[in-house]
Coordinates of N, CA and C in Angstrom, one line a residue:
X26 N -5.7 32.7 -13.2 CA -5.7 31.7 -13.9 C -4.4 32.5 -14.5
X27 N -3.9 33.2 -14.2 CA -2.1 33.9 -15.1 C -1.0 32.9 -14.6
X28 N -1.4 32.2 -13.4 CA 0.0 32.2 -12.9 C 1.0 31.1 -13.5
X29 N 0.5 30.2 -14.2 CA 1.5 29.0 -15.1 C 2.2 30.0 -15.9
X30 N 1.1 31.0 -16.8 CA 2.0 32.1 -17.8 C 2.9 32.6 -17.3
X31 N 2.5 33.2 -15.9 CA 3.8 34.3 -15.1 C 5.0 33.3 -14.7
X32 N 4.8 32.3 -14.3 CA 5.7 31.4 -14.2 C 6.4 31.1 -15.1
X33 N 6.2 31.1 -16.2 CA 7.3 30.7 -17.5 C 7.7 31.9 -17.7
X34 N 7.5 33.0 -17.7 CA 7.9 34.2 -18.1 C 9.0 34.5 -16.9
X35 N 8.8 34.8 -15.6 CA 10.0 34.3 -14.8 C 10.9 33.5 -14.7
X36 N 10.9 32.3 -15.3 CA 11.9 31.2 -15.4 C 12.4 31.7 -16.4
X37 N 12.4 32.1 -17.6 CA 12.9 32.7 -18.6 C 13.2 33.8 -18.8
X38 N 12.9 34.8 -17.5 CA 13.7 36.0 -17.2 C 14.7 36.0 -16.4
X39 N 14.9 35.0 -15.7 CA 16.0 34.7 -14.5 C 17.4 35.4 -14.9
X40 N 18.0 36.5 -14.5 CA 19.3 36.9 -14.3 C 20.1 37.0 -13.0
X41 N 21.4 37.1 -13.0 CA 21.8 36.7 -12.5 C 21.6 37.3 -10.8
X42 N 20.9 38.0 -10.5 CA 20.4 38.5 -9.6 C 19.4 37.5 -8.7
X43 N 19.2 37.2 -8.9 CA 18.2 35.8 -8.4 C 19.0 34.8 -7.7
X44 N 18.5 34.6 -6.4 CA 19.2 33.5 -5.7 C 18.8 32.1 -6.1
X45 N 19.7 31.3 -5.4 CA 19.5 29.7 -6.0 C 18.3 29.9 -5.0
X46 N 17.6 30.2 -3.7 CA 17.0 29.5 -3.5 C 15.2 30.0 -4.1
X47 N 15.5 30.9 -4.9 CA 14.3 31.8 -5.6 C 14.2 30.5 -6.6
X48 N 15.2 29.9 -7.2 CA 15.4 29.3 -8.3 C 14.7 27.9 -8.0
X49 N 15.3 27.5 -6.9 CA 14.8 26.5 -6.2 C 13.6 26.0 -6.3
X50 N 12.5 27.5 -5.8 CA 11.5 27.3 -5.1 C 10.5 27.2 -6.4
X51 N 11.0 27.7 -7.6 CA 10.3 27.7 -8.5 C 10.4 26.2 -9.3
X52 N 11.5 25.9 -9.5 CA 11.5 24.2 -10.0 C 10.9 23.1 -9.5
X53 N 10.8 23.5 -7.9 CA 9.8 22.8 -7.3 C 8.4 22.6 -7.8
X54 N 8.0 23.8 -7.9 CA 6.7 24.3 -8.6 C 6.6 23.5 -9.8
X55 N 7.3 23.8 -10.6 CA 7.0 22.9 -11.5 C 7.2 21.2 -11.9
X56 N 7.9 20.8 -10.7 CA 8.1 19.3 -10.7 C 7.1 19.0 -10.3
X57 N 6.2 19.7 -9.3 CA 4.5 19.2 -9.4 C 3.7 20.2 -9.9
X58 N 3.6 19.3 -11.5 CA 3.2 20.4 -12.4 C 1.1 20.6 -12.2
X59 N 1.0 19.1 -11.6 CA -0.7 19.1 -11.5 C -1.1 19.9 -9.9
X60 N -0.1 20.2 -9.3 CA -0.2 20.8 -7.9 C -0.9 19.6 -7.0
X61 N -0.1 18.6 -7.2 CA -0.7 17.5 -6.1 C -0.8 17.6 -5.4
X62 N 0.6 18.8 -4.3 CA 0.5 18.7 -2.7 C -0.4 19.7 -2.0
X63 N -1.1 20.7 -3.4 CA -1.8 21.9 -2.6 C -3.4 21.2 -1.6
X64 N -3.7 20.2 -2.0 CA -4.9 19.9 -0.7 C -4.5 18.7 -0.2
X65 N -3.4 18.3 -0.2 CA -3.0 16.9 0.3 C -3.3 16.5 1.8
X66 N -2.6 18.0 2.6 CA -3.0 17.2 4.0 C -4.2 17.6 4.5
X67 N -5.0 18.4 3.7 CA -6.3 18.5 3.9 C -7.4 17.6 3.4
X68 N -7.0 17.1 2.5 CA -7.6 15.6 2.2 C -7.2 14.7 2.6
X69 N -6.1 13.9 3.7 CA -5.6 13.1 4.5 C -6.7 13.4 5.7
X70 N -6.8 14.5 5.7 CA -7.9 14.5 7.2 C -8.9 14.1 6.9
X71 N -9.6 14.6 5.5 CA -10.7 14.4 5.3 C -11.3 12.7 5.0
X72 N -10.3 12.1 4.9 CA -10.2 11.0 4.5 C -10.5 10.3 6.1
X73 N -9.4 10.6 7.0 CA -9.4 10.0 8.4 C -10.8 10.4 8.9
X74 N -11.6 11.4 8.5 CA -12.7 11.5 9.4 C -13.7 10.2 9.1
X75 N -13.8 9.8 7.8 CA -14.6 8.8 7.9 C -16.2 9.0 7.3
X76 N -16.4 10.0 7.5 CA -17.9 10.6 7.1 C -18.0 11.3 6.0
X77 N -18.7 10.6 5.2 CA -18.6 11.5 3.6 C -20.0 11.4 3.0
X78 N -20.8 11.3 4.0 CA -22.2 11.4 3.8 C -22.8 12.5 2.5
X79 N -23.3 12.6 2.0 CA -23.9 13.8 0.8 C -22.6 14.6 0.1
X80 N -21.2 14.3 0.7 CA -20.6 15.1 0.7 C -20.4 15.2 -0.9
X81 N -20.0 16.6 -1.5 CA -20.1 17.2 -2.7 C -19.1 18.0 -3.1
X82 N -17.5 17.4 -3.9 CA -16.7 17.9 -4.3 C -16.7 18.8 -5.0
X83 N -16.4 20.3 -5.2 CA -16.5 20.9 -6.7 C -14.9 20.9 -7.6
X84 N -14.7 20.6 -8.5 CA -13.3 20.7 -8.9 C -13.3 21.4 -9.9
X85 N -12.0 22.5 -9.8 CA -12.3 23.3 -10.7 C -10.7 24.3 -11.0
X86 N -10.9 25.6 -11.6 CA -9.7 26.4 -11.7 C -10.4 27.6 -10.6
X87 N -9.5 28.8 -11.3 CA -10.0 29.8 -9.9 C -11.5 30.2 -10.2
X88 N -12.1 30.1 -10.9 CA -13.5 30.6 -10.8 C -13.9 29.4 -9.4
X89 N -13.7 28.2 -9.4 CA -14.3 27.8 -8.5 C -13.5 27.9 -7.2
X90 N -12.0 28.3 -6.9 CA -11.3 28.5 -5.9 C -11.8 29.8 -5.5
X91 N -11.9 30.8 -6.1 CA -12.6 32.4 -6.0 C -13.8 32.1 -4.9
X92 N -14.2 31.1 -5.6 CA -16.0 31.1 -5.1 C -16.1 30.8 -3.3
X93 N -15.2 30.2 -3.1 CA -15.4 30.1 -1.7 C -14.7 31.0 -1.0
X94 N -14.0 32.0 -1.7 CA -13.7 33.9 -1.0 C -14.5 34.5 -0.9
X95 N -15.5 34.6 -2.1 CA -16.8 35.1 -2.1 C -18.1 35.0 -1.9
X96 N -18.0 33.6 -1.3 CA -19.1 33.1 -0.6 C -18.5 31.9 0.3
X97 N -18.1 32.0 1.4 CA -17.2 31.0 2.3 C -18.4 30.4 3.1
X98 N -19.6 31.0 3.2 CA -20.8 30.3 4.2 C -21.8 29.2 2.8
X99 N -21.4 29.2 1.6 CA -21.8 28.4 0.9 C -21.2 27.3 1.2
X100 N -20.0 27.4 1.3 CA -18.9 25.8 1.1 C -19.2 25.2 2.9
X101 N -19.4 26.1 3.7 CA -18.8 26.1 4.9 C -20.8 25.1 5.5
X102 N -21.6 25.7 5.3 CA -22.9 25.6 5.6 C -23.2 24.4 5.2
X103 N -22.7 24.0 3.5 CA -23.5 22.9 3.2 C -22.4 21.6 3.8
X104 N -21.1 22.0 4.2 CA -19.8 21.1 3.8 C -19.5 20.6 2.4
X105 N -19.4 21.7 1.8 CA -18.9 21.4 0.0 C -17.6 21.5 0.1
X106 N -17.1 20.5 -0.7 CA -15.5 20.2 -0.7 C -14.8 21.7 -1.6
X107 N -14.0 21.9 -1.5 CA -13.9 23.2 -2.7 C -12.2 22.7 -3.1
X108 N -12.0 22.3 -4.1 CA -10.9 21.9 -4.9 C -10.8 22.3 -6.1
X109 N -10.5 23.8 -5.8 CA -10.6 24.6 -7.2 C -8.9 25.1 -7.3
X110 N -8.3 25.2 -8.1 CA -6.5 25.6 -8.5 C -6.7 26.7 -9.2
X111 N -6.1 27.8 -9.0 CA -6.0 28.8 -10.0 C -5.1 28.7 -11.2
X112 N -5.4 28.9 -12.5 CA -4.6 28.8 -13.5 C -4.7 27.1 -14.4
X113 N -5.4 26.0 -13.6 CA -4.9 25.1 -14.1 C -6.3 24.9 -15.1
X114 N -5.7 23.9 -16.2 CA -6.4 23.4 -17.3 C -6.6 22.1 -17.2
X115 N -7.7 21.2 -18.5 CA -8.1 20.1 -17.9 C -7.1 19.0 -17.8
X116 N -5.9 18.8 -18.3 CA -4.9 18.1 -17.9 C -4.3 17.9 -16.7
X117 N -4.4 18.9 -16.3 CA -3.7 18.9 -15.0 C -4.7 18.4 -14.1
X118 N -6.1 19.2 -13.8 CA -7.1 18.5 -13.2 C -7.4 17.1 -13.3
X119 N -7.0 16.7 -14.6 CA -7.3 14.7 -14.7 C -6.4 14.2 -13.7
X120 N -5.1 15.0 -13.8 CA -3.8 14.3 -12.6 C -4.2 14.1 -11.4
X121 N -4.9 15.2 -11.1 CA -5.0 15.6 -9.9 C -6.6 14.8 -9.4
X122 N -7.2 14.3 -10.4 CA -8.8 13.8 -10.0 C -8.9 12.4 -8.8
X123 N -7.8 11.8 -8.7 CA -8.2 10.6 -8.0 C -7.7 11.5 -6.6
X124 N -6.8 11.7 -5.8 CA -6.7 12.2 -4.8 C -7.4 13.5 -4.3
X125 N -8.0 14.5 -5.4 CA -8.7 15.6 -4.8 C -10.2 15.3 -4.9
X126 N -10.3 14.1 -5.7 CA -11.9 13.9 -5.7 C -12.2 12.3 -5.1
X127 N -11.6 11.4 -6.1 CA -11.9 10.2 -5.8 C -12.1 9.5 -4.2
X128 N -10.6 9.7 -4.0 CA -10.3 9.5 -2.6 C -11.0 9.7 -1.4
X129 N -12.0 11.0 -2.0 CA -12.5 11.9 -0.6 C -14.0 10.9 -0.4
X130 N -14.0 10.0 -1.8 CA -15.5 9.5 -1.7 C -16.8 9.9 -1.5
X131 N -16.6 11.0 -2.1 CA -18.1 12.0 -2.0 C -19.1 11.3 -3.0
X132 N -20.4 11.8 -2.5 CA -21.6 11.4 -3.3 C -21.6 11.8 -4.8
X133 N -21.2 13.2 -5.1 CA -21.3 13.8 -6.3 C -20.1 14.7 -6.2
X134 N -19.6 15.1 -7.7 CA -18.5 15.9 -8.1 C -19.0 16.8 -9.0
X135 N -18.6 18.1 -8.8 CA -19.2 19.5 -9.7 C -18.2 19.5 -10.6
X136 N -18.0 19.5 -11.6 CA -16.9 19.8 -12.7 C -17.1 21.0 -13.3
X137 N -16.2 21.7 -13.3 CA -15.9 23.3 -14.0 C -14.7 23.3 -14.5
X138 N -14.3 23.4 -16.1 CA -13.8 23.2 -16.6 C -13.5 23.6 -17.9
X139 N -12.0 23.8 -18.5 CA -11.7 24.1 -19.9 C -11.5 25.3 -20.6
X140 N -12.0 26.3 -19.2 CA -11.3 28.3 -20.0 C -10.1 28.1 -20.1
X141 N -9.1 27.8 -19.2 CA -7.4 28.0 -19.1 C -7.3 26.8 -20.2
X142 N -7.9 26.0 -20.3 CA -7.4 25.1 -21.6 C -7.6 26.2 -23.0
X143 N -8.6 26.7 -23.4 CA -8.9 27.6 -24.6 C -7.7 28.7 -24.4
X144 N -7.0 29.4 -23.1 CA -6.7 30.5 -22.9 C -4.9 30.1 -23.2
X145 N -5.0 28.9 -23.7 CA -3.4 28.2 -23.9 C -2.4 27.9 -22.6
X146 N -3.1 27.9 -21.3 CA -2.4 28.1 -20.3 C -1.4 27.4 -19.8
X147 N -1.6 26.1 -20.5 CA -0.3 25.1 -20.7 C -0.2 24.1 -22.2
X148 N -0.4 25.4 -22.8 CA 0.0 25.0 -24.5 C -1.2 24.9 -25.1
X149 N -1.3 24.3 -26.5 CA -2.3 24.7 -27.1 C -3.2 23.4 -27.0
X150 N -4.4 23.3 -27.1 CA -5.4 22.6 -27.2 C -6.4 23.0 -28.1
X151 N -7.0 21.3 -28.6 CA -8.3 21.4 -29.3 C -9.5 21.1 -28.6
X152 N -10.5 21.6 -29.3 CA -12.1 21.4 -28.4 C -12.2 19.7 -28.2
X153 N -11.6 19.2 -29.4 CA -11.6 17.7 -29.0 C -10.9 17.0 -27.4
X154 N -9.9 17.7 -27.7 CA -9.0 16.9 -26.1 C -9.6 17.9 -25.1
X155 N -10.0 19.1 -25.1 CA -10.4 20.1 -23.9 C -11.9 19.1 -23.6
X156 N -12.9 18.7 -24.7 CA -13.9 18.0 -23.7 C -13.8 16.8 -23.5
X157 N -12.5 15.9 -24.5 CA -12.3 14.5 -23.7 C -11.6 14.5 -22.5
X158 N -11.1 15.3 -21.8 CA -10.4 15.6 -20.6 C -11.5 15.7 -19.7
X159 N -12.5 16.2 -20.0 CA -13.8 16.6 -19.0 C -14.4 14.8 -18.7
X160 N -14.4 14.8 -20.1 CA -15.3 13.9 -20.4 C -14.2 12.5 -19.2
X161 N -13.1 12.1 -19.6 CA -12.4 11.8 -18.7 C -12.7 11.6 -17.3
X162 N -12.4 12.5 -16.9 CA -12.7 13.0 -15.5 C -14.6 12.7 -15.0
X163 N -15.4 13.0 -15.7 CA -17.1 12.2 -15.4 C -16.5 10.4 -15.5
X164 N -15.7 9.9 -16.1 CA -16.1 8.9 -16.6 C -15.3 8.2 -15.0
X165 N -14.3 9.0 -14.8 CA -13.7 8.3 -14.1 C -14.3 8.0 -12.0
X166 N -15.3 9.2 -12.1 CA -15.8 9.6 -11.5 C -17.1 8.5 -11.4
X167 N -17.7 8.5 -12.6 CA -19.0 7.3 -12.6 C -18.6 5.9 -12.1
X168 N -17.3 5.5 -12.8 CA -16.8 4.0 -12.1 C -16.2 4.2 -10.7
X169 N -16.3 4.9 -10.2 CA -16.0 4.7 -8.7 C -17.6 5.3 -7.9
X170 N -18.4 5.1 -8.5 CA -19.7 5.1 -7.7 C -20.1 6.8 -7.3
X171 N -19.4 7.8 -8.3 CA -19.4 9.1 -7.7 C -20.7 9.8 -8.8
X172 N -21.7 10.2 -8.5 CA -22.6 10.8 -9.4 C -21.7 12.0 -9.7
X173 N -22.3 12.6 -11.2 CA -21.4 13.6 -12.0 C -22.5 14.9 -12.7
X174 N -21.6 16.0 -12.1 CA -22.4 17.1 -12.5 C -21.4 17.5 -13.8
X175 N -21.7 17.8 -14.9 CA -20.5 18.5 -15.6 C -21.5 20.0 -16.2
X176 N -20.4 21.1 -15.5 CA -20.7 22.3 -15.6 C -20.3 22.6 -17.0
X177 N -21.7 23.7 -18.0 CA -20.9 24.5 -19.0 C -19.6 24.9 -18.6
X178 N -18.9 25.7 -19.3 CA -17.8 26.9 -19.4 C -18.5 28.1 -19.5
X179 N -18.0 28.3 -18.3 CA -18.9 30.2 -18.6 C -18.5 31.1 -19.6
X180 N -19.0 32.1 -20.3 CA -18.9 33.0 -20.9 C -17.8 33.3 -21.3
X181 N -17.1 34.0 -22.2 CA -15.6 35.0 -21.9 C -15.2 35.1 -23.5
X182 N -15.3 36.7 -23.3 CA -15.3 37.3 -25.1 C -13.5 37.2 -25.2
X183 N -12.9 37.2 -24.5 CA -11.5 37.3 -24.3 C -10.7 37.1 -22.9
X184 N -9.4 37.0 -23.0 CA -8.4 36.9 -21.9 C -7.3 38.1 -21.5
X185 N -7.5 38.9 -20.4 CA -6.6 39.8 -20.1 C -5.3 39.6 -19.9
X186 N -4.8 38.2 -19.8 CA -3.5 38.0 -19.5 C -2.7 37.2 -21.1
X187 N -3.4 37.1 -21.9 CA -3.4 36.5 -23.3 C -3.5 36.6 -24.2
X188 N -3.1 37.0 -25.4 CA -4.0 37.8 -26.7 C -4.8 36.6 -27.5
X189 N -5.3 35.9 -26.8 CA -5.9 34.8 -27.4 C -7.3 35.7 -28.1
X190 N -8.0 35.2 -29.4 CA -8.9 35.7 -30.0 C -10.0 35.0 -30.3
X191 N -11.2 35.6 -30.0 CA -12.6 35.0 -30.3 C -12.3 33.5 -29.6
X192 N -12.7 33.6 -28.4 CA -13.1 32.3 -27.5 C -14.5 31.5 -27.7
X193 N -15.2 32.2 -27.8 CA -16.7 32.1 -27.6 C -17.2 31.3 -28.6
X194 N -16.5 30.9 -29.6 CA -16.9 29.7 -30.5 C -16.4 28.2 -30.2
X195 N -15.1 28.6 -29.2 CA -14.7 27.2 -28.5 C -15.3 26.9 -27.5
X196 N -15.8 27.9 -27.0 CA -16.7 27.6 -25.3 C -18.1 27.1 -26.0
X197 N -18.7 27.6 -26.8 CA -19.7 27.1 -27.6 C -20.0 25.6 -28.2
X198 N -18.8 25.0 -28.8 CA -18.4 23.9 -29.0 C -18.4 23.2 -28.2
X199 N -17.4 23.2 -27.1 CA -16.9 22.4 -25.9 C -18.4 22.3 -25.2
X200 N -19.4 23.1 -24.7 CA -20.5 23.0 -24.4 C -21.5 22.1 -25.0
X201 N -21.5 22.4 -26.2 CA -22.4 21.2 -26.6 C -22.1 20.0 -26.8
X202 N -20.6 19.9 -26.7 CA -20.0 18.3 -26.7 C -20.5 17.7 -25.2
X203 N -20.0 18.5 -24.2 CA -20.3 18.1 -22.6 C -21.7 18.0 -22.5
X204 N -22.6 18.8 -22.8 CA -24.5 18.5 -22.8 C -24.4 17.0 -23.4
X205 N -24.4 17.0 -24.7 CA -24.8 15.7 -25.5 C -24.1 14.7 -24.3
X206 N -22.9 14.7 -24.0 CA -22.3 13.3 -23.2 C -23.0 13.7 -22.0
X207 N -23.2 14.4 -21.4 CA -24.1 14.4 -20.1 C -25.7 13.5 -20.0
X208 N -25.8 14.3 -21.4 CA -27.6 13.8 -21.6 C -27.5 12.6 -21.9
X209 N -26.8 11.6 -23.0 CA -26.6 10.7 -23.4 C -26.3 9.4 -21.9
X210 N -25.8 9.6 -21.1 CA -25.1 8.9 -20.2 C -26.0 9.3 -18.7
X211 N -27.1 10.2 -18.9 CA -27.8 10.0 -17.4 C -26.8 10.9 -16.5
X212 N -26.1 11.5 -16.7 CA -25.5 12.7 -16.0 C -26.3 13.9 -15.9
X213 N -25.7 14.9 -14.7 CA -26.4 16.3 -15.2 C -25.7 17.3 -15.5
X214 N -25.9 18.0 -16.5 CA -25.5 19.1 -17.3 C -25.7 20.0 -16.4
X215 N -25.1 20.9 -16.4 CA -25.4 22.5 -15.7 C -25.1 23.7 -16.5
X216 N -26.0 24.2 -16.7 CA -25.7 25.5 -17.5 C -25.8 26.8 -17.1
X217 N -24.3 27.5 -16.7 CA -24.3 28.5 -16.0 C -24.2 29.7 -17.3
X218 N -23.9 28.8 -18.6 CA -23.7 30.0 -19.6 C -25.0 31.1 -19.7
X219 N -26.0 30.3 -20.0 CA -27.3 31.1 -20.3 C -27.5 31.9 -19.5
X220 N -27.2 31.8 -18.3 CA -27.7 32.6 -17.5 C -26.9 34.0 -17.3
X221 N -25.5 33.7 -17.8 CA -24.9 34.7 -17.7 C -23.8 35.5 -19.1
X222 N -24.2 35.0 -19.9 CA -24.0 35.1 -20.9 C -24.9 36.7 -22.0
X223 N -23.9 37.7 -22.2 CA -24.4 39.1 -23.2 C -24.5 38.7 -24.3
X224 N -25.0 39.9 -24.9 CA -25.1 39.4 -26.4 C -23.9 39.6 -27.4
X225 N -22.7 39.9 -26.5 CA -21.4 39.4 -27.5 C -20.6 38.4 -27.4
X226 N -21.8 37.1 -26.7 CA -21.2 35.7 -26.2 C -20.0 35.9 -25.1
X227 N -20.0 37.2 -24.7 CA -19.3 36.9 -23.3 C -20.0 37.2 -22.2
X228 N -18.9 37.2 -20.7 CA -19.7 37.7 -19.6 C -20.5 39.1 -19.2
X229 N -21.5 38.7 -18.7 CA -22.0 39.6 -18.6 C -21.8 40.6 -17.2
X230 N -21.3 42.0 -17.8 CA -20.6 43.4 -17.1 C -21.2 43.3 -15.5
X231 N -22.3 42.7 -15.1 CA -22.8 42.8 -13.9 C -22.9 41.5 -13.4
X232 N -22.2 40.7 -13.5 CA -21.8 39.4 -12.9 C -20.2 39.0 -13.2
X233 N -19.3 40.0 -13.7 CA -17.9 40.0 -13.7 C -17.0 40.5 -13.2
X234 N -16.0 40.3 -12.6 CA -15.1 41.2 -12.2 C -14.2 41.6 -13.4
X235 N -14.0 40.5 -14.5 CA -13.6 40.8 -15.7 C -14.1 40.4 -17.0
X236 N -13.3 39.6 -18.0 CA -13.9 38.9 -18.9 C -14.0 37.6 -19.0
X237 N -13.6 37.0 -17.4 CA -13.5 35.9 -17.3 C -14.5 35.2 -15.9
X238 N -13.7 36.3 -14.7 CA -14.3 35.4 -13.6 C -15.3 36.4 -13.0
X239 N -16.1 35.4 -12.1 CA -17.5 36.2 -11.8 C -16.9 37.1 -10.6
X240 N -17.9 37.5 -10.2 CA -18.2 38.9 -9.1 C -19.0 38.2 -8.2
X241 N -19.5 38.1 -6.9 CA -20.1 38.2 -6.0 C -21.4 38.1 -6.7
X242 N -21.9 38.6 -7.2 CA -23.2 38.6 -7.7 C -23.3 37.5 -9.0
X243 N -22.3 37.1 -9.4 CA -22.3 36.1 -10.6 C -21.9 34.7 -9.8
X244 N -21.4 34.9 -8.7 CA -21.3 33.6 -8.2 C -22.7 33.3 -6.9
X245 N -23.8 34.2 -6.9 CA -24.7 34.2 -6.5 C -25.9 33.3 -7.3
X246 N -25.7 34.0 -8.7 CA -26.7 33.1 -9.5 C -25.8 32.1 -10.1
X247 N -24.5 31.5 -10.0 CA -24.0 30.4 -10.4 C -24.6 29.4 -8.5
X248 N -24.6 30.0 -7.4 CA -25.3 29.4 -6.0 C -26.7 28.7 -6.6
X249 N -27.3 29.6 -7.0 CA -28.4 29.1 -7.4 C -29.0 27.9 -8.4
X250 N -27.8 28.0 -9.1 CA -28.2 26.8 -10.2 C -27.0 25.7 -9.8
X251 N -26.3 26.0 -9.4 CA -25.5 24.7 -8.9 C -26.5 24.0 -7.5
X252 N -27.3 24.5 -6.5 CA -28.0 24.0 -5.9 C -29.0 23.1 -6.1
X253 N -29.7 23.8 -7.2 CA -30.4 23.2 -8.0 C -30.3 21.8 -9.2
X254 N -29.2 21.9 -9.1 CA -28.7 20.7 -9.8 C -28.0 19.8 -9.3
X255 N -27.3 20.3 -7.9 CA -27.3 19.2 -6.6 C -28.8 18.4 -6.3
X256 N -29.5 19.0 -5.8 CA -30.7 18.6 -5.7 C -31.2 17.8 -6.3
X257 N -31.2 17.4 -8.0 CA -31.9 16.9 -8.8 C -30.7 15.8 -9.0
X258 N -29.6 15.9 -9.1 CA -28.4 14.9 -8.8 C -28.7 13.9 -7.8
X259 N -28.9 14.0 -6.6 CA -29.0 13.3 -5.2 C -30.0 12.5 -5.5
X260 N -31.3 13.2 -6.3 CA -32.5 12.1 -6.5 C -32.3 11.5 -7.2
X261 N -31.1 11.4 -8.4 CA -31.4 10.5 -9.2 C -30.9 9.1 -8.9
X262 N -31.4 7.7 -9.5 CA -30.8 6.6 -9.5 C -29.7 6.6 -10.0
X263 N -28.8 6.4 -9.3 CA -27.8 6.1 -10.3 C -27.4 5.0 -10.9
X264 N -27.7 3.6 -10.9 CA -27.6 2.4 -11.5 C -28.2 2.6 -12.8
X265 N -29.4 3.4 -13.1 CA -30.4 3.8 -14.2 C -29.9 4.6 -15.1
X266 N -29.8 3.8 -16.8 CA -29.1 4.2 -17.7 C -30.6 4.6 -18.6

């Protein structure tokens, strides 16, 4: 989740010792702000296979991306598609939602997003803006016949890479908005938060690598919860409101 902040720091700290190749490389990264090229080749291969029965795409940030490292079998055995990118915020995910989700024609999408917006990775964001972007992804999915699982933001008491104070109120506010939206629109709301929060509204130590990211035990809890949500979602009548 630190990538964007670090990138800006590096760019603003360049001295004459930096080579033009390094500068060009970093400028190219900034040009592809949403990282559309990250999964471009993998997406093309999936589209060519034509087989998408019960395909589930996980859209998210580093919490989603790292999940595959801690539990590779969870994705390979279930043929789940991981489309997490470390450090990303909801506007970046919204830009890449079509190539990384819609074009893959999945049966359902699991959206887990918002914590990096609160950390201001790509600039200040309000609760309304963050929730609105998550809802926009859900609307795009539904309009393309994709069932939607909207995940709560995980608990976090702070960020190691930036001095943003007191994120819990924003997390709770966003979770309430997206939960109400999901229930009102017959979508699945996946509540990771309640199972992973401590008494200080942060991530339980036994479930976290740090204040934000789950460890293996944390992902094991998340796997159980998301499997239940997927089973319930696949059994729903998508056209029933």
